[in-house]
């Protein structure tokens, strides 16, 4: 979709409408930290209660509930006349494979009339940009059923998941309380010579800086979904600013 430049005093290059669950406390500060000068983020919260995601079934039900509420949040954020939408939630964008992810994005585009960057498609774009990646491993705050959806999505694009870790966080709020020690343990489980790249999914997981640091000592791509999603939105709109401190994706590509 065609994107027009903004005349907004602060968002004179781009006004992004950002959609995220009302329980998500990580994606908003992450996206603001990645924001170049002249780009502004305008956050619309998708109303959701702090579901106690204590099983495969309840996690999936909660994720679909967020999906059902997304279009209402889209309509709210449109009142500030953004130029483009960025999804600050990722689970449902992986569901039902590549075709399901595409249809989900297109539904949001139909409601908004704007282009949309989703976490799932941004991760694939990042993998393609790094190049030479065939086998991956990933960590999520999800439950195993949702991890299976991520594996299926990646498989549709030709990527083999060698290993994955589902942290099975007990609630939406608890995702943002995941410790660095938890992340370190997960990355140790994922890493191996049989893996070309590591991925973190789940936008309420505080992993952006940890992933950037891990990339330096693992000497292979480590992709945090918040970084990938915002990078994708910038590049889709011709904003090529290279920003240090958040991994090679933002600094080099």
CSV table of C-alpha atoms in Angstrom, one decimal:
chain,number,residue,atom,x,y,z
A,1,UNK,CA,0.0,0.0,0.0
A,2,UNK,CA,1.1,3.5,-0.7
A,3,UNK,CA,2.4,5.5,2.3
A,4,UNK,CA,2.3,9.3,2.4
A,5,UNK,CA,4.7,11.4,4.5
A,6,UNK,CA,3.3,13.1,7.5
A,7,UNK,CA,3.3,16.9,8.2
A,8,UNK,CA,3.2,16.3,11.9
A,9,UNK,CA,5.7,18.6,13.8
A,10,UNK,CA,7.4,15.7,15.5
A,11,UNK,CA,6.4,12.8,13.3
A,12,UNK,CA,7.3,14.6,10.1
A,13,UNK,CA,8.9,11.5,8.5
A,14,UNK,CA,6.3,8.9,9.8
A,15,UNK,CA,3.5,8.5,12.3
A,16,UNK,CA,3.2,4.8,13.3
A,17,UNK,CA,0.1,3.5,14.8
A,18,UNK,CA,1.2,0.7,17.2
A,19,UNK,CA,-1.3,-2.1,18.2
A,20,UNK,CA,-0.6,-4.1,21.4
A,21,UNK,CA,-2.4,-5.9,24.2
A,22,UNK,CA,-3.4,-3.7,27.1
A,23,UNK,CA,-1.4,-6.0,29.4
A,24,UNK,CA,1.8,-5.6,27.3
A,25,UNK,CA,4.4,-3.3,29.1
A,26,UNK,CA,7.5,-4.1,27.0
A,27,UNK,CA,6.8,-3.3,23.4
A,28,UNK,CA,6.0,0.4,23.8
A,29,UNK,CA,9.3,1.3,25.5
A,30,UNK,CA,11.2,-1.0,23.1
A,31,UNK,CA,9.7,0.6,20.0
A,32,UNK,CA,10.3,4.1,21.4
A,33,UNK,CA,14.0,3.2,22.0
A,34,UNK,CA,14.2,2.2,18.3
A,35,UNK,CA,12.5,5.3,17.0
A,36,UNK,CA,14.6,7.6,14.8
A,37,UNK,CA,14.2,11.3,14.8
A,38,UNK,CA,11.1,12.4,12.9
A,39,UNK,CA,9.3,9.1,13.5
A,40,UNK,CA,6.6,8.9,16.2
A,41,UNK,CA,4.8,5.9,17.7
A,42,UNK,CA,1.1,6.2,18.7
A,43,UNK,CA,0.0,3.2,20.8
A,44,UNK,CA,-3.5,1.8,20.9
A,45,UNK,CA,-4.2,-0.8,23.5
A,46,UNK,CA,-6.1,-4.0,22.6
A,47,UNK,CA,-8.3,-4.6,25.6
A,48,UNK,CA,-7.6,-7.9,27.3
A,49,UNK,CA,-7.7,-9.1,30.9
A,50,UNK,CA,-4.6,-10.6,32.5
A,51,UNK,CA,-5.6,-14.1,31.5
A,52,UNK,CA,-4.0,-16.8,33.6
A,53,UNK,CA,-2.5,-18.8,30.7
A,54,UNK,CA,-1.7,-21.9,32.6
A,55,UNK,CA,-2.3,-24.5,29.8
A,56,UNK,CA,-2.1,-25.0,26.1
A,57,UNK,CA,-5.8,-24.4,25.7
A,58,UNK,CA,-6.1,-21.3,27.9
A,59,UNK,CA,-3.1,-19.7,26.2
A,60,UNK,CA,-4.5,-20.2,22.7
A,61,UNK,CA,-8.0,-19.0,23.8
A,62,UNK,CA,-6.4,-15.9,25.3
A,63,UNK,CA,-4.4,-15.2,22.1
A,64,UNK,CA,-7.4,-15.5,19.9
A,65,UNK,CA,-9.3,-13.1,22.3
A,66,UNK,CA,-6.6,-10.5,21.7
A,67,UNK,CA,-7.0,-11.1,17.9
A,68,UNK,CA,-10.8,-10.6,18.1
A,69,UNK,CA,-10.3,-7.2,19.8
A,70,UNK,CA,-7.6,-5.9,17.4
A,71,UNK,CA,-9.9,-4.2,14.9
A,72,UNK,CA,-11.4,-2.0,17.6
A,73,UNK,CA,-8.0,-0.8,18.6
A,74,UNK,CA,-7.2,-0.2,14.9
A,75,UNK,CA,-10.2,2.1,14.6
A,76,UNK,CA,-9.2,4.0,17.7
A,77,UNK,CA,-5.6,4.6,16.5
A,78,UNK,CA,-6.8,5.7,13.1
A,79,UNK,CA,-8.2,8.9,14.7
A,80,UNK,CA,-4.6,10.3,15.0
A,81,UNK,CA,-4.2,9.7,11.2
A,82,UNK,CA,-1.1,7.4,11.3
A,83,UNK,CA,0.7,6.6,8.1
A,84,UNK,CA,1.4,3.0,8.8
A,85,UNK,CA,0.5,0.3,11.4
A,86,UNK,CA,3.0,-1.8,13.4
A,87,UNK,CA,1.8,-4.8,15.4
A,88,UNK,CA,3.0,-4.9,18.9
A,89,UNK,CA,1.7,-8.4,19.4
A,90,UNK,CA,2.9,-11.5,17.7
A,91,UNK,CA,1.4,-14.8,18.7
A,92,UNK,CA,-1.6,-14.8,16.4
A,93,UNK,CA,0.4,-13.5,13.4
A,94,UNK,CA,2.1,-16.9,13.3
A,95,UNK,CA,-1.1,-19.0,13.6
A,96,UNK,CA,-2.2,-21.2,10.6
A,97,UNK,CA,1.0,-20.9,8.7
A,98,UNK,CA,2.1,-18.4,6.1
A,99,UNK,CA,-1.3,-18.3,4.6
A,100,UNK,CA,-2.9,-17.6,8.0
A,101,UNK,CA,-0.4,-14.9,8.8
A,102,UNK,CA,-1.0,-13.2,5.4
A,103,UNK,CA,-4.8,-13.3,5.7
A,104,UNK,CA,-4.6,-11.9,9.3
A,105,UNK,CA,-2.5,-9.0,8.1
A,106,UNK,CA,-4.7,-8.3,5.1
A,107,UNK,CA,-7.8,-8.1,7.4
A,108,UNK,CA,-6.1,-5.4,9.4
A,109,UNK,CA,-5.1,-3.6,6.2
A,110,UNK,CA,-8.7,-3.8,4.9
A,111,UNK,CA,-10.0,-2.2,8.1
A,112,UNK,CA,-7.3,0.5,8.2
A,113,UNK,CA,-6.5,1.2,4.6
A,114,UNK,CA,-2.9,1.2,5.7
A,115,UNK,CA,0.1,-1.0,5.4
A,116,UNK,CA,0.9,-3.2,8.3
A,117,UNK,CA,4.1,-4.9,9.7
A,118,UNK,CA,3.5,-8.1,11.7
A,119,UNK,CA,6.0,-9.9,13.9
A,120,UNK,CA,5.8,-13.2,12.1
A,121,UNK,CA,6.4,-11.7,8.6
A,122,UNK,CA,9.1,-9.4,10.0
A,123,UNK,CA,11.0,-12.3,11.5
A,124,UNK,CA,11.0,-14.0,8.1
A,125,UNK,CA,12.2,-10.8,6.4
A,126,UNK,CA,15.0,-10.5,8.9
A,127,UNK,CA,16.1,-14.1,8.3
A,128,UNK,CA,16.1,-13.5,4.6
A,129,UNK,CA,18.1,-10.3,5.0
A,130,UNK,CA,20.8,-12.0,7.0
A,131,UNK,CA,20.9,-14.7,4.3
A,132,UNK,CA,22.4,-18.2,4.5
A,133,UNK,CA,20.0,-19.3,7.2
A,134,UNK,CA,18.3,-22.7,7.0
A,135,UNK,CA,18.1,-24.0,10.6
A,136,UNK,CA,16.8,-22.0,13.5
A,137,UNK,CA,16.0,-22.3,17.2
A,138,UNK,CA,13.6,-20.0,19.1
A,139,UNK,CA,12.4,-19.1,22.6
A,140,UNK,CA,8.9,-17.9,23.4
A,141,UNK,CA,6.9,-17.1,26.6
A,142,UNK,CA,4.2,-19.3,25.1
A,143,UNK,CA,2.9,-22.8,25.7
A,144,UNK,CA,3.9,-25.7,23.4
A,145,UNK,CA,0.8,-25.5,21.2
A,146,UNK,CA,1.6,-22.0,20.3
A,147,UNK,CA,5.3,-22.9,19.7
A,148,UNK,CA,4.1,-25.5,17.3
A,149,UNK,CA,2.3,-22.7,15.3
A,150,UNK,CA,5.6,-20.7,15.1
A,151,UNK,CA,7.4,-23.8,13.9
A,152,UNK,CA,4.7,-24.4,11.2
A,153,UNK,CA,4.9,-20.8,10.1
A,154,UNK,CA,8.7,-20.9,9.8
A,155,UNK,CA,8.5,-24.2,7.9
A,156,UNK,CA,6.2,-22.7,5.3
A,157,UNK,CA,9.1,-20.3,4.5
A,158,UNK,CA,11.7,-23.1,4.3
A,159,UNK,CA,13.2,-22.8,7.8
A,160,UNK,CA,13.7,-25.9,9.9
A,161,UNK,CA,13.3,-25.4,13.7
A,162,UNK,CA,16.0,-27.6,15.4
A,163,UNK,CA,15.0,-26.7,18.9
A,164,UNK,CA,12.5,-24.5,20.7
A,165,UNK,CA,11.9,-23.4,24.3
A,166,UNK,CA,8.4,-22.6,25.6
A,167,UNK,CA,8.8,-20.6,28.8
A,168,UNK,CA,5.1,-21.2,29.7
A,169,UNK,CA,4.7,-18.0,31.6
A,170,UNK,CA,1.7,-18.2,33.9
A,171,UNK,CA,0.0,-14.9,32.8
A,172,UNK,CA,0.2,-12.1,30.3
A,173,UNK,CA,1.7,-9.8,33.0
A,174,UNK,CA,4.2,-12.5,34.0
A,175,UNK,CA,5.7,-12.5,30.5
A,176,UNK,CA,7.2,-9.0,31.2
A,177,UNK,CA,8.6,-10.3,34.5
A,178,UNK,CA,10.8,-13.0,32.9
A,179,UNK,CA,14.3,-12.6,34.2
A,180,UNK,CA,17.6,-12.3,32.4
A,181,UNK,CA,18.6,-15.6,34.1
A,182,UNK,CA,15.6,-17.2,32.5
A,183,UNK,CA,16.6,-15.9,29.1
A,184,UNK,CA,20.2,-17.0,29.5
A,185,UNK,CA,19.2,-20.5,30.4
A,186,UNK,CA,16.9,-20.7,27.4
A,187,UNK,CA,19.5,-19.4,25.0
A,188,UNK,CA,22.0,-22.0,26.4
A,189,UNK,CA,19.4,-24.7,25.5
A,190,UNK,CA,18.9,-23.4,22.0
A,191,UNK,CA,22.5,-22.8,21.0
A,192,UNK,CA,24.5,-25.3,19.0
A,193,UNK,CA,26.6,-25.8,15.9
A,194,UNK,CA,23.5,-27.2,14.2
A,195,UNK,CA,21.7,-23.9,14.4
A,196,UNK,CA,22.3,-21.0,12.0
A,197,UNK,CA,20.2,-18.4,13.9
A,198,UNK,CA,18.4,-17.9,17.2
A,199,UNK,CA,15.0,-16.1,17.4
A,200,UNK,CA,13.0,-14.7,20.3
A,201,UNK,CA,9.2,-14.3,19.8
A,202,UNK,CA,6.6,-12.8,22.1
A,203,UNK,CA,6.5,-9.0,22.2
A,204,UNK,CA,6.1,-8.7,26.0
A,205,UNK,CA,9.3,-10.6,26.6
A,206,UNK,CA,12.1,-8.1,27.5
A,207,UNK,CA,14.8,-9.5,25.2
A,208,UNK,CA,15.8,-6.8,22.7
A,209,UNK,CA,19.1,-5.8,24.4
A,210,UNK,CA,19.8,-9.4,25.6
A,211,UNK,CA,19.5,-10.6,22.0
A,212,UNK,CA,21.9,-7.9,20.7
A,213,UNK,CA,24.5,-8.8,23.3
A,214,UNK,CA,24.1,-12.5,22.6
A,215,UNK,CA,24.7,-11.9,18.9
A,216,UNK,CA,28.2,-10.6,19.7
A,217,UNK,CA,29.3,-13.6,21.6
A,218,UNK,CA,27.5,-16.3,19.6
A,219,UNK,CA,28.8,-14.8,16.3
A,220,UNK,CA,25.5,-15.7,14.5
A,221,UNK,CA,22.2,-13.9,14.0
A,222,UNK,CA,20.1,-13.5,17.1
A,223,UNK,CA,16.7,-11.9,16.3
A,224,UNK,CA,14.4,-10.3,18.9
A,225,UNK,CA,10.9,-9.9,17.5
A,226,UNK,CA,10.4,-6.3,18.7
A,227,UNK,CA,13.6,-5.3,16.9
A,228,UNK,CA,12.6,-7.2,13.8
A,229,UNK,CA,9.1,-5.7,13.7
A,230,UNK,CA,10.2,-2.1,14.1
A,231,UNK,CA,13.0,-2.6,11.6
A,232,UNK,CA,10.6,-4.0,9.1
A,233,UNK,CA,8.2,-1.1,9.5
A,234,UNK,CA,11.0,1.4,9.0
A,235,UNK,CA,12.5,-0.2,6.0
A,236,UNK,CA,9.0,-0.8,4.4
A,237,UNK,CA,8.6,3.0,4.5
A,238,UNK,CA,12.0,3.9,3.1
A,239,UNK,CA,13.5,4.9,6.4
A,240,UNK,CA,17.0,3.5,6.4
A,241,UNK,CA,18.5,4.9,9.6
A,242,UNK,CA,21.1,2.6,11.0
A,243,UNK,CA,21.0,2.5,14.8
A,244,UNK,CA,23.7,0.9,17.0
A,245,UNK,CA,23.2,-1.0,20.2
A,246,UNK,CA,20.3,-3.3,19.1
A,247,UNK,CA,22.1,-5.9,17.0
A,248,UNK,CA,23.2,-6.2,13.4
A,249,UNK,CA,19.7,-6.0,11.9
A,250,UNK,CA,19.3,-2.3,13.0
A,251,UNK,CA,22.9,-1.4,12.6
A,252,UNK,CA,23.8,-2.9,9.3
A,253,UNK,CA,20.7,-3.6,7.2
